[in-house]
Short mmCIF file of C-alpha atoms and ligand atoms in Angstrom, two decimals:
data_model
loop_
_atom_site.label_atom_id
_atom_site.label_comp_id
_atom_site.label_asym_id
_atom_site.label_seq_id
_atom_site.Cartn_x
_atom_site.Cartn_y
_atom_site.Cartn_z
CA MET V 683 11.95 42.43 -15.10
CA LYS V 684 15.30 40.94 -14.54
CA GLN V 685 15.45 37.16 -14.24
CA ILE V 686 17.97 34.92 -12.57
CA SER V 687 20.87 33.97 -14.90
CA ILE V 688 24.05 31.71 -14.51
CA ASP V 689 27.67 32.27 -15.31
CA ILE V 690 29.86 29.11 -16.07
CA ARG V 691 32.79 30.55 -17.31
CA ASP V 692 34.98 29.84 -14.13
CA THR V 693 34.46 26.16 -14.97
CA ARG V 694 37.05 26.08 -17.57
CA VAL V 695 40.02 25.14 -15.28
CA SER V 696 38.29 21.71 -15.56
CA VAL V 697 36.22 21.16 -18.32
CA SER V 698 36.44 23.11 -21.87
CA PRO V 699 33.40 24.90 -23.36
CA SER V 700 33.59 22.53 -26.03
CA THR V 701 33.01 19.47 -23.87
CA ILE V 702 29.89 21.19 -22.43
CA GLU V 703 28.68 22.10 -25.90
CA GLY V 704 29.17 18.64 -26.70
CA MET V 705 26.63 17.49 -24.10
CA LEU V 706 23.90 19.60 -25.54
CA PRO V 707 22.07 16.60 -27.59
CA GLU V 708 22.27 14.32 -24.13
CA SER V 709 21.08 17.46 -22.09
CA ARG V 710 18.07 18.19 -24.49
CA GLU V 711 16.98 14.46 -24.29
CA CYS V 712 16.95 14.61 -20.50
CA LEU V 713 15.08 17.71 -20.61
CA ALA V 714 12.53 16.38 -22.84
CA THR V 715 12.25 13.14 -20.65
CA VAL V 716 11.17 15.64 -17.62
CA GLU V 717 8.77 17.42 -19.95
CA ASN V 718 7.15 14.54 -21.64
CA GLY V 719 7.53 12.44 -18.36
CA THR V 720 9.01 9.22 -20.12
CA GLY V 721 11.98 8.52 -17.54
CA ALA V 722 12.05 6.59 -14.66
CA GLY V 723 10.06 7.78 -11.71
CA ASN V 724 7.44 9.92 -14.09
CA ASP V 725 4.85 9.16 -11.69
CA PHE V 726 6.10 11.68 -9.71
CA LEU V 727 6.85 14.44 -12.16
CA GLY V 728 3.57 16.76 -10.40
CA TRP V 729 5.95 19.46 -9.70
CA VAL V 730 6.89 20.25 -13.43
CA LYS V 731 3.49 22.01 -14.15
CA LEU V 732 2.72 22.97 -10.66
CA PRO V 733 3.38 26.49 -11.07
CA GLU V 734 1.16 27.04 -14.23
CA GLU V 735 -1.73 24.72 -12.20
CA ILE V 736 -2.18 26.40 -9.31
CA THR V 737 -5.11 28.73 -9.45
CA ALA V 738 -5.84 32.09 -7.59
CA GLU V 739 -8.67 30.14 -5.75
CA ALA V 740 -6.05 27.75 -4.27
CA ILE V 741 -3.84 30.65 -3.35
CA ALA V 742 -6.86 32.44 -1.93
CA ASP V 743 -7.75 29.45 0.39
CA ILE V 744 -4.00 29.13 1.50
CA ASN V 745 -3.99 32.73 2.64
CA ALA V 746 -7.37 32.69 4.61
CA SER V 747 -6.20 29.52 6.43
CA ALA V 748 -3.05 31.56 6.93
CA ARG V 749 -5.23 34.67 8.28
CA LYS V 750 -7.28 32.43 10.37
CA LEU V 751 -4.06 31.11 12.33
CA GLN V 752 -2.52 34.41 12.64
CA GLU V 753 -5.60 36.06 14.21
CA LYS V 754 -5.95 33.30 16.65
CA CYS V 755 -2.23 32.42 17.44
CA GLU V 756 0.77 34.23 18.55
CA VAL V 757 2.80 31.28 17.40
CA VAL V 758 2.21 28.54 14.91
CA VAL V 759 4.34 25.57 15.05
CA CYS V 760 5.07 23.87 11.79
CA ILE V 761 5.65 20.09 11.89
CA GLY V 762 7.39 18.33 9.32
CA ILE V 763 10.79 16.77 8.32
CA GLY V 764 12.68 16.76 5.26
CA GLY V 765 10.86 17.79 2.12
CA SER V 766 7.76 18.30 4.64
CA TYR V 767 10.00 21.18 6.23
CA LEU V 768 13.11 22.72 4.49
CA GLY V 769 11.20 24.53 1.48
CA ALA V 770 9.22 26.57 4.10
CA LYS V 771 12.22 26.92 6.45
CA ALA V 772 14.45 27.85 3.35
CA VAL V 773 12.10 30.55 2.02
CA ILE V 774 10.96 32.04 5.40
CA GLU V 775 14.50 32.55 6.89
CA ALA V 776 15.33 34.04 3.47
CA LEU V 777 12.82 36.46 3.97
CA SER V 778 12.56 37.43 7.51
CA ASP V 779 14.18 40.03 9.58
CA SER V 780 17.56 38.39 10.82
CA PHE V 781 16.19 39.18 14.32
CA SER V 782 12.64 38.69 14.07
CA ALA V 783 12.99 35.95 16.58
CA TYR V 784 14.14 38.50 19.22
CA ARG V 785 11.56 41.31 18.14
CA HIS V 786 8.11 41.61 19.80
CA ASP V 787 6.13 43.54 16.95
CA THR V 788 6.51 41.07 14.00
CA GLY V 789 3.25 39.51 14.01
CA THR V 790 2.88 35.59 14.53
CA LYS V 791 5.97 33.96 14.50
CA VAL V 792 6.34 30.48 12.94
CA VAL V 793 8.65 27.97 14.66
CA PHE V 794 9.67 24.50 13.57
CA ALA V 795 9.22 20.80 14.88
CA GLY V 796 9.27 17.32 13.97
CA GLN V 797 12.61 17.98 12.12
CA ASN V 798 14.26 15.93 14.92
CA ILE V 799 14.22 13.83 17.70
CA GLY V 800 15.98 15.83 20.27
CA GLU V 801 14.13 15.78 23.60
CA ASP V 802 15.62 19.12 25.10
CA TYR V 803 14.69 20.93 21.76
CA LEU V 804 10.82 19.44 22.14
CA TYR V 805 10.84 20.17 25.88
CA GLU V 806 12.05 23.72 25.33
CA LEU V 807 9.42 24.09 22.47
CA LEU V 808 6.75 23.26 25.04
CA ASP V 809 8.23 25.58 27.48
CA TYR V 810 8.22 28.35 25.26
CA LEU V 811 4.64 27.56 24.12
CA ASN V 812 3.57 27.58 28.06
CA GLY V 813 1.01 30.55 28.17
CA LYS V 814 1.20 31.65 24.43
CA GLN V 815 -1.84 30.90 22.02
CA PHE V 816 -0.47 28.82 19.31
CA GLY V 817 -1.72 26.63 16.69
CA VAL V 818 0.06 23.78 14.49
CA ILE V 819 0.10 22.97 11.01
CA VAL V 820 1.38 19.30 10.63
CA ILE V 821 2.73 18.27 7.38
CA SER V 822 3.13 14.77 6.32
CA LYS V 823 2.76 13.19 3.09
CA SER V 824 3.08 9.62 4.21
CA GLY V 825 1.09 10.56 7.44
CA THR V 826 3.29 7.96 9.05
CA THR V 827 6.76 9.52 9.85
CA THR V 828 7.89 9.08 13.22
CA GLU V 829 9.58 12.50 14.06
CA PRO V 830 6.77 14.54 13.04
CA ALA V 831 4.26 12.25 14.70
CA ILE V 832 6.00 12.53 18.12
CA ALA V 833 6.13 16.21 17.64
CA PHE V 834 1.93 16.56 16.93
CA ARG V 835 1.25 13.91 19.46
CA LEU V 836 3.04 16.24 22.46
CA LEU V 837 1.52 19.68 20.54
CA LYS V 838 -1.85 17.82 20.02
CA ALA V 839 -2.01 16.88 23.69
CA ARG V 840 -0.86 20.28 25.00
CA LEU V 841 -3.60 22.23 23.02
CA GLU V 842 -6.42 19.94 23.96
CA GLU V 843 -5.26 20.12 27.44
CA THR V 844 -5.40 23.80 27.44
CA LEU V 845 -8.24 24.38 24.92
CA GLY V 846 -10.30 21.49 24.83
CA LYS V 847 -10.72 19.32 21.74
CA LYS V 848 -12.84 21.36 19.88
CA GLU V 849 -10.85 24.75 20.13
CA ALA V 850 -7.79 22.81 19.54
CA ALA V 851 -9.21 21.14 16.50
CA GLU V 852 -9.79 24.70 14.97
CA ARG V 853 -5.67 25.67 15.52
CA ILE V 854 -4.79 22.70 13.63
CA VAL V 855 -4.38 22.49 10.07
CA ALA V 856 -3.09 19.30 8.11
CA VAL V 857 -1.29 18.83 5.07
CA THR V 858 -1.06 14.84 4.05
CA ASP V 859 -2.19 12.47 1.24
CA ALA V 860 -5.63 12.68 0.19
CA LYS V 861 -6.69 9.46 1.11
CA ARG V 862 -3.79 7.25 2.85
CA GLY V 863 -1.93 7.33 6.21
CA ALA V 864 -2.58 7.94 9.92
CA LEU V 865 -2.85 11.73 9.80
CA ARG V 866 -5.05 11.67 7.25
CA GLN V 867 -7.64 9.31 9.22
CA MET V 868 -6.93 11.46 12.44
CA SER V 869 -7.62 14.76 10.08
CA ASP V 870 -11.02 13.29 9.09
CA GLU V 871 -11.89 11.89 12.44
CA GLU V 872 -10.84 15.02 14.65
CA GLY V 873 -12.20 17.26 11.66
CA TYR V 874 -9.25 19.33 11.00
CA LYS V 875 -8.98 21.76 8.26
CA THR V 876 -6.80 19.67 5.67
CA TYR V 877 -4.44 20.35 2.51
CA VAL V 878 -3.57 17.58 -0.05
CA ILE V 879 -0.09 16.82 -1.29
CA PRO V 880 -0.59 15.55 -4.78
CA ASP V 881 0.19 12.09 -5.05
CA ASN V 882 2.58 12.88 -8.26
CA VAL V 883 4.95 15.54 -6.17
CA GLY V 884 7.50 14.06 -3.73
CA GLY V 885 8.60 15.64 -0.76
CA ARG V 886 11.82 17.30 -2.17
CA PHE V 887 9.94 19.01 -4.85
CA SER V 888 6.74 19.96 -2.87
CA VAL V 889 7.62 23.62 -1.51
CA LEU V 890 5.33 25.03 -4.19
CA THR V 891 2.22 23.01 -3.06
CA PRO V 892 0.72 23.74 0.73
CA VAL V 893 3.51 21.95 2.34
CA GLY V 894 5.41 25.33 1.51
CA LEU V 895 2.60 27.74 0.84
CA LEU V 896 0.74 27.53 3.93
CA PRO V 897 3.91 28.07 6.53
CA ILE V 898 5.21 30.76 4.19
CA ALA V 899 1.78 32.69 4.26
CA VAL V 900 1.54 32.34 7.92
CA ALA V 901 4.69 33.89 8.43
CA GLY V 902 3.61 37.08 6.58
CA PHE V 903 5.01 36.33 2.94
CA ASP V 904 3.53 37.06 -0.71
CA ILE V 905 2.65 33.16 -2.08
CA GLU V 906 1.24 34.64 -5.08
CA ALA V 907 4.70 36.24 -5.96
CA LEU V 908 6.53 33.30 -4.83
CA VAL V 909 4.40 31.17 -7.40
CA ASN V 910 4.71 33.68 -10.08
CA GLY V 911 8.59 33.90 -9.85
CA ALA V 912 8.37 29.69 -10.29
CA LYS V 913 5.98 30.26 -12.91
CA ALA V 914 8.37 32.36 -15.15
CA MET V 915 10.88 29.99 -14.79
CA GLU V 916 8.80 27.27 -15.73
CA GLU V 917 8.30 29.01 -18.76
CA ILE V 918 12.03 29.56 -19.42
CA THR V 919 13.18 26.33 -18.78
CA ARG V 920 11.29 24.66 -21.39
CA SER V 921 13.82 26.36 -24.04
CA GLU V 922 16.31 23.82 -25.37
CA ASP V 923 19.17 25.81 -25.68
CA TYR V 924 21.77 26.69 -23.13
CA ALA V 925 21.71 30.61 -23.86
CA THR V 926 17.86 30.62 -22.89
CA ASN V 927 17.56 27.83 -20.38
CA PRO V 928 19.99 28.27 -17.00
CA ALA V 929 18.48 25.02 -15.88
CA LEU V 930 19.83 23.31 -18.87
CA LEU V 931 23.27 24.45 -18.68
CA TYR V 932 23.38 24.04 -15.07
CA ALA V 933 22.49 20.58 -15.38
CA ALA V 934 24.98 20.20 -18.31
CA THR V 935 27.76 21.81 -16.59
CA ARG V 936 27.61 19.98 -13.08
CA ASN V 937 27.68 16.89 -15.09
CA ALA V 938 30.76 17.65 -17.04
CA LEU V 939 32.56 18.48 -13.81
CA TYR V 940 31.36 15.10 -12.18
CA ARG V 941 32.74 13.42 -15.19
CA ALA V 942 35.84 15.16 -15.00
CA GLY V 943 36.47 13.92 -11.55
CA LYS V 944 34.69 16.80 -9.39
CA LYS V 945 32.86 14.30 -6.93
CA ILE V 946 31.81 17.18 -4.37
CA GLU V 947 29.52 20.41 -5.32
CA ILE V 948 29.44 23.27 -2.89
CA LEU V 949 26.72 25.62 -3.06
CA VAL V 950 28.08 29.04 -1.66
CA ASN V 951 26.49 31.87 -0.24
CA TYR V 952 27.65 35.24 0.60
CA ASN V 953 24.16 36.24 2.35
CA PRO V 954 23.56 34.49 5.67
CA LYS V 955 19.46 34.72 4.97
CA LEU V 956 20.49 32.09 2.32
CA HIS V 957 21.77 29.24 4.88
CA TYR V 958 18.61 27.22 4.69
CA PHE V 959 18.39 27.59 1.12
CA GLY V 960 21.23 25.63 1.15
CA GLU V 961 19.85 23.16 3.33
CA TRP V 962 16.73 22.55 1.00
CA TRP V 963 19.12 22.33 -1.97
CA LYS V 964 21.31 19.70 -0.18
CA GLN V 965 18.10 17.50 0.21
CA LEU V 966 17.08 18.13 -3.39
CA TYR V 967 20.32 17.29 -4.98
CA GLY V 968 21.26 14.31 -2.35
CA GLU V 969 18.14 12.33 -2.28
CA SER V 970 17.51 12.72 -5.87
CA GLU V 971 20.99 11.90 -7.44
CA GLY V 972 22.87 9.77 -4.36
CA LYS V 973 21.88 6.36 -5.20
CA ASP V 974 23.35 3.44 -7.39
CA GLY V 975 26.80 4.00 -6.42
CA LYS V 976 26.73 7.43 -7.96
CA GLY V 977 26.00 11.42 -7.23
CA ILE V 978 27.47 14.39 -6.46
CA PHE V 979 27.95 15.15 -2.90
CA PRO V 980 25.87 18.19 -2.07
CA ALA V 981 27.67 20.37 0.51
CA ALA V 982 27.02 24.06 1.55
CA VAL V 983 29.04 27.07 3.25
CA ASP V 984 28.01 30.56 4.08
CA ASN V 985 30.30 32.98 3.32
CA SER V 986 32.41 34.92 4.52
CA THR V 987 31.70 33.17 7.95
CA ASP V 988 32.73 29.68 6.52
CA LEU V 989 35.86 31.21 4.58
CA HIS V 990 37.48 31.23 8.26
CA SER V 991 36.75 27.32 8.87
CA MET V 992 36.29 25.51 5.50
CA GLY V 993 38.22 28.17 3.38
CA GLN V 994 41.56 26.14 3.91
CA TRP V 995 40.18 23.01 2.74
CA ILE V 996 38.46 24.67 -0.27
CA GLN V 997 41.74 26.42 -1.42
CA ASP V 998 44.17 24.06 -0.62
CA GLY V 999 42.23 20.32 -0.06
CA GLU V 1000 41.73 17.53 -2.45
CA ARG V 1001 40.66 18.71 -5.72
CA ILE V 1002 37.56 17.15 -6.17
CA ILE V 1003 35.16 19.82 -5.72
CA PHE V 1004 33.33 22.38 -7.37
CA GLU V 1005 31.52 25.25 -6.41
CA THR V 1006 27.92 26.99 -7.26
CA VAL V 1007 27.81 30.30 -5.95
CA ILE V 1008 24.14 31.99 -5.47
CA SER V 1009 25.37 35.64 -6.11
CA VAL V 1010 22.74 38.19 -5.07
CA GLU V 1011 23.04 41.62 -6.90
CA THR V 1012 21.58 43.83 -4.51
CA SER V 1013 20.94 43.84 -1.05
CA ALA V 1014 17.56 44.99 0.86
CA HIS V 1015 18.93 47.87 2.87
CA GLU V 1016 21.77 50.50 2.98
CA THR V 1017 24.52 50.21 5.44
CA VAL V 1018 27.85 52.57 5.37
CA ILE V 1019 30.78 51.86 7.01
CA PRO V 1020 31.65 55.51 9.01
CA GLY V 1021 34.94 57.01 9.05
CA ASP V 1022 36.82 57.20 12.33
CA LYS V 1023 39.39 60.11 12.99
CA ASP V 1024 41.97 57.91 15.10
CA ASN V 1025 41.42 55.25 12.56
CA LEU V 1026 43.07 52.70 15.14
CA ASP V 1027 41.61 49.66 13.46
CA GLY V 1028 42.93 51.12 10.02
CA LEU V 1029 39.74 50.70 8.61
CA ASN V 1030 39.42 54.35 7.14
CA PHE V 1031 39.86 52.82 3.53
CA LEU V 1032 36.45 51.51 3.82
CA ALA V 1033 35.03 54.86 5.10
CA GLY V 1034 31.90 55.81 2.94
CA LYS V 1035 31.92 52.30 1.33
CA ARG V 1036 28.48 49.94 1.90
CA VAL V 1037 29.17 46.95 3.50
CA ASP V 1038 27.74 45.37 0.53
CA GLU V 1039 30.50 46.73 -1.52
CA VAL V 1040 32.86 44.84 0.85
CA ASN V 1041 31.17 41.62 0.81
CA LYS V 1042 31.05 41.82 -3.02
CA MET V 1043 34.86 41.95 -3.16
CA ALA V 1044 35.11 39.19 -0.63
CA GLU V 1045 33.11 37.00 -3.18
CA LEU V 1046 34.86 38.36 -6.16
CA GLY V 1047 38.38 37.86 -4.21
CA THR V 1048 37.28 34.29 -3.32
CA ARG V 1049 36.15 33.36 -6.68
CA LEU V 1050 39.37 34.27 -8.01
CA ALA V 1051 41.66 32.66 -5.27
CA HIS V 1052 39.53 29.24 -6.03
CA VAL V 1053 39.75 29.60 -9.81
CA ASP V 1054 43.64 29.72 -9.08
CA GLY V 1055 43.45 26.64 -6.82
CA ASN V 1056 41.58 24.67 -9.14
CA VAL V 1057 38.39 24.70 -8.15
CA PRO V 1058 35.67 25.02 -10.74
CA ASN V 1059 33.05 27.94 -10.32
CA MET V 1060 29.77 28.53 -11.25
CA ARG V 1061 27.59 31.69 -10.47
CA VAL V 1062 23.62 31.74 -10.08
CA ILE V 1063 23.13 35.09 -10.17
CA ILE V 1064 19.86 36.42 -8.43
CA PRO V 1065 18.69 40.01 -8.54
CA ALA V 1066 17.47 40.35 -5.11
CA ILE V 1067 16.11 38.44 -2.43
CA ASN V 1068 12.30 38.43 -2.85
CA GLU V 1069 9.57 36.41 -3.14
CA HIS V 1070 9.33 36.51 -6.73
CA TYR V 1071 13.25 35.53 -7.26
CA LEU V 1072 13.30 33.16 -4.69
CA GLY V 1073 10.09 31.18 -6.82
CA GLU V 1074 12.36 31.58 -9.84
CA LEU V 1075 15.49 29.84 -7.70
CA ILE V 1076 13.23 26.96 -6.62
CA TYR V 1077 11.87 26.37 -9.70
CA PHE V 1078 15.28 26.42 -11.55
CA PHE V 1079 17.35 24.38 -8.93
CA GLU V 1080 14.06 21.57 -9.26
CA LYS V 1081 13.99 21.55 -13.08
CA ALA V 1082 17.79 21.29 -13.22
CA CYS V 1083 17.79 18.38 -10.88
CA GLY V 1084 15.46 16.48 -12.84
CA ILE V 1085 17.54 16.84 -16.19
CA SER V 1086 20.76 16.20 -14.04
CA GLY V 1087 19.58 12.86 -12.59
CA TYR V 1088 18.88 11.87 -15.91
CA LEU V 1089 22.03 12.87 -17.15
CA LEU V 1090 23.63 10.79 -14.34
CA GLY V 1091 21.97 7.95 -14.97
CA VAL V 1092 19.62 7.55 -11.96
CA ASN V 1093 15.50 7.78 -11.03
CA PRO V 1094 15.88 11.31 -9.49
CA PHE V 1095 12.17 10.79 -7.97
CA ASN V 1096 12.88 7.58 -5.58
CA GLN V 1097 14.59 7.39 -2.41
CA PRO V 1098 15.16 3.97 -1.28
CA GLY V 1099 17.94 4.61 0.53
CA VAL V 1100 16.32 6.36 3.51
CA GLU V 1101 14.44 3.20 4.58
CA ALA V 1102 17.48 1.69 5.85
CA TYR V 1103 17.67 3.46 9.31
CA LYS V 1104 13.81 3.55 9.78
CA LYS V 1105 13.82 -0.07 9.77
CA ASN V 1106 16.77 -0.42 12.27
CA MET V 1107 15.10 1.92 14.31
CA PHE V 1108 11.64 0.20 14.31
CA ALA V 1109 13.29 -2.99 14.94
CA LEU V 1110 15.27 -1.64 17.89
CA LEU V 1111 12.28 -0.04 19.35
CA ALA V 1112 10.15 -3.30 18.79
CA LYS V 1113 7.59 -1.57 17.02
CA PRO V 1114 4.50 -4.38 16.14
CA GLY V 1115 5.06 -5.72 13.02
CA TYR V 1116 8.83 -5.77 13.31
CA GLU V 1117 9.39 -8.78 15.40
CA LYS V 1118 11.65 -10.63 13.11
CA GLU V 1119 13.60 -7.29 12.60
CA THR V 1120 14.06 -7.11 16.34
CA ALA V 1121 15.06 -10.33 17.26
CA GLU V 1122 17.45 -10.19 14.19
CA ILE V 1123 19.17 -6.96 15.38
CA ARG V 1124 19.05 -7.77 18.87
CA GLU V 1125 21.22 -11.10 17.96
CA ARG V 1126 23.68 -8.75 15.92
CA LEU V 1127 24.05 -6.48 18.61
CA SER V 1128 24.84 -9.20 21.22
CA ALA V 1129 27.40 -10.65 18.88
CA GLU V 1130 29.35 -7.24 18.64
CA LYS V 1131 29.66 -7.21 22.49
O1 LIG F 1256 11.65 14.09 -0.16
C1 LIG F 1256 11.00 13.14 0.46
O2 LIG F 1256 10.41 12.30 0.22
C2 LIG F 1256 11.50 12.97 2.18
O3 LIG F 1256 12.43 14.13 2.47
C3 LIG F 1256 10.00 13.14 2.89
O4 LIG F 1256 9.58 14.61 2.70
C4 LIG F 1256 10.46 13.21 4.41
O5 LIG F 1256 10.74 11.86 4.78
C5 LIG F 1256 8.90 13.26 5.05
O6 LIG F 1256 8.16 12.22 4.82
P1 LIG F 1256 6.53 12.77 5.05
O7 LIG F 1256 6.07 13.97 4.27
O8 LIG F 1256 5.98 11.29 4.60
O9 LIG F 1256 6.55 12.85 6.58
#
C-alpha cells in the first residue's frame, strides 16, 4: 500500500539541503524527547501511542453507540470547540459528498454547535431541529467551556421539552474527563452514555479518541480504517532518518525556514474538501507553537479559489512566507470536460481532459510561480482522500508538531494564552468568583471613556 510522503526540493530557494542535513542530530533529539517523554509537557503525550493502543473492543463500542444514535436520529448535533470539534469536522468534511447537506437520502446528518457564540447560529439551529428527531454528542474535556455549555443547555432543554427527561437522556452521549468537570457530574446524574478523554491527551491531539471517532462514526465513516492509517504512520515516524520519517523531515525543514526568516506557513489545498483540515492544522500548530514570543504563524488557503484573492499577496507580498501543499494524487470521481462545436469560450483545448488534470496543472503552475517569487514550497503527497490516508495525515502532522515544538524551544503541549480572553469575558459577565476582576475591568473601561 502506498503511504503519504513529503517532497522538500522546492525549499532550496531559502535553505540549502546541507542546512537541513545539519539539523538532523538536533531533530533526532527532539524526536527522542517526544518518544521517550523527557521534555516539557510530557504529561500530555498520550496521543503518541494512541493508534496502537486503541482496542478492537473500543472501536466496536463506539460504532455501537453511533448506530444507536443513527437509528433514533435524523440529525446528531455535535457540540464542542477547538480540539473538541475541529478533528471531527475536518475528517467528516473531507470524506463527505460536497452536497450532502442538501441531499435527503444520506442517512443521519451530523451538524456542529458550541464552536461559536453566534446567537443567530443557535436560533437557526433550533429552528432547523424543529420537528426533527435529533440527538446530541457533547464534547468537553474540561467540562466547563462556555461556548459548548451554552449550546448544550439549549439543546438539552429542547430535547427534554419534546421527549421527556428519560428519552432525552437516551439521545445524549457525553465525551469528557473521567472524573472532573460540570459535564462529568451532569452526565453521571442524568445517566448519559459517556466516553472518557484520557488525561494525557490534550484537546488538539484528541481526534483519534472518542472526541473525533464518535462523530465520525455517526457520519457513517470507517473509524477502524482511520485508526489503522494513523497506526501505520505511528510506526513509520519512529525512524531516525529523514528518508524514512516524513514527520522528522517536515519538522526540521519548517524550523530551518523559520530560522531563515520565514515566519508564516501557509497550508495549501487544491481540494475544497480539505478546507477544515486546514482549520484543524491551524489549531494544532498555532496552539502548540505560538508562545514565549515565538512560533510560525499558521495560515491556510483553498486553491484555486484563493489564488483569486490571496494569490497576489503570496506571489508578491513580503517574503516572510513558505507553503506546505497537500497534494492529493487521485480524485475519487472522473469528470471529463466536453467539447463544444462553437467553442465560444475558447475552451476546446481542454476538451476530453479530466477536471483533475486542469487542477493538477494549476497546482504545478502555482508552485513554479511561487518558487520563482521566492516562496519556498513543501509538498505533502497523499495518494487519495479516504479514511486510511486521513489517519496517516493526522498522525503525521501531530508527530511533526511535537518534534517541531521542541526544535523551536517551546512546550508544545500547553496553551496558557487561551485563558486571557476567558478571564476578561467572565469578568465582564460578572461570573461568581470573578468579583475582583469585574471591578478592575469596569474601572479600566470607564477610564477609557
Ligand atoms: O486544544 C485545546 O486544548 C483546546 O482547543 C480545547 O480543545 C478547547 O478549548 C475546548 O476545551 P474543552 O474540551 O475543555 O471544552
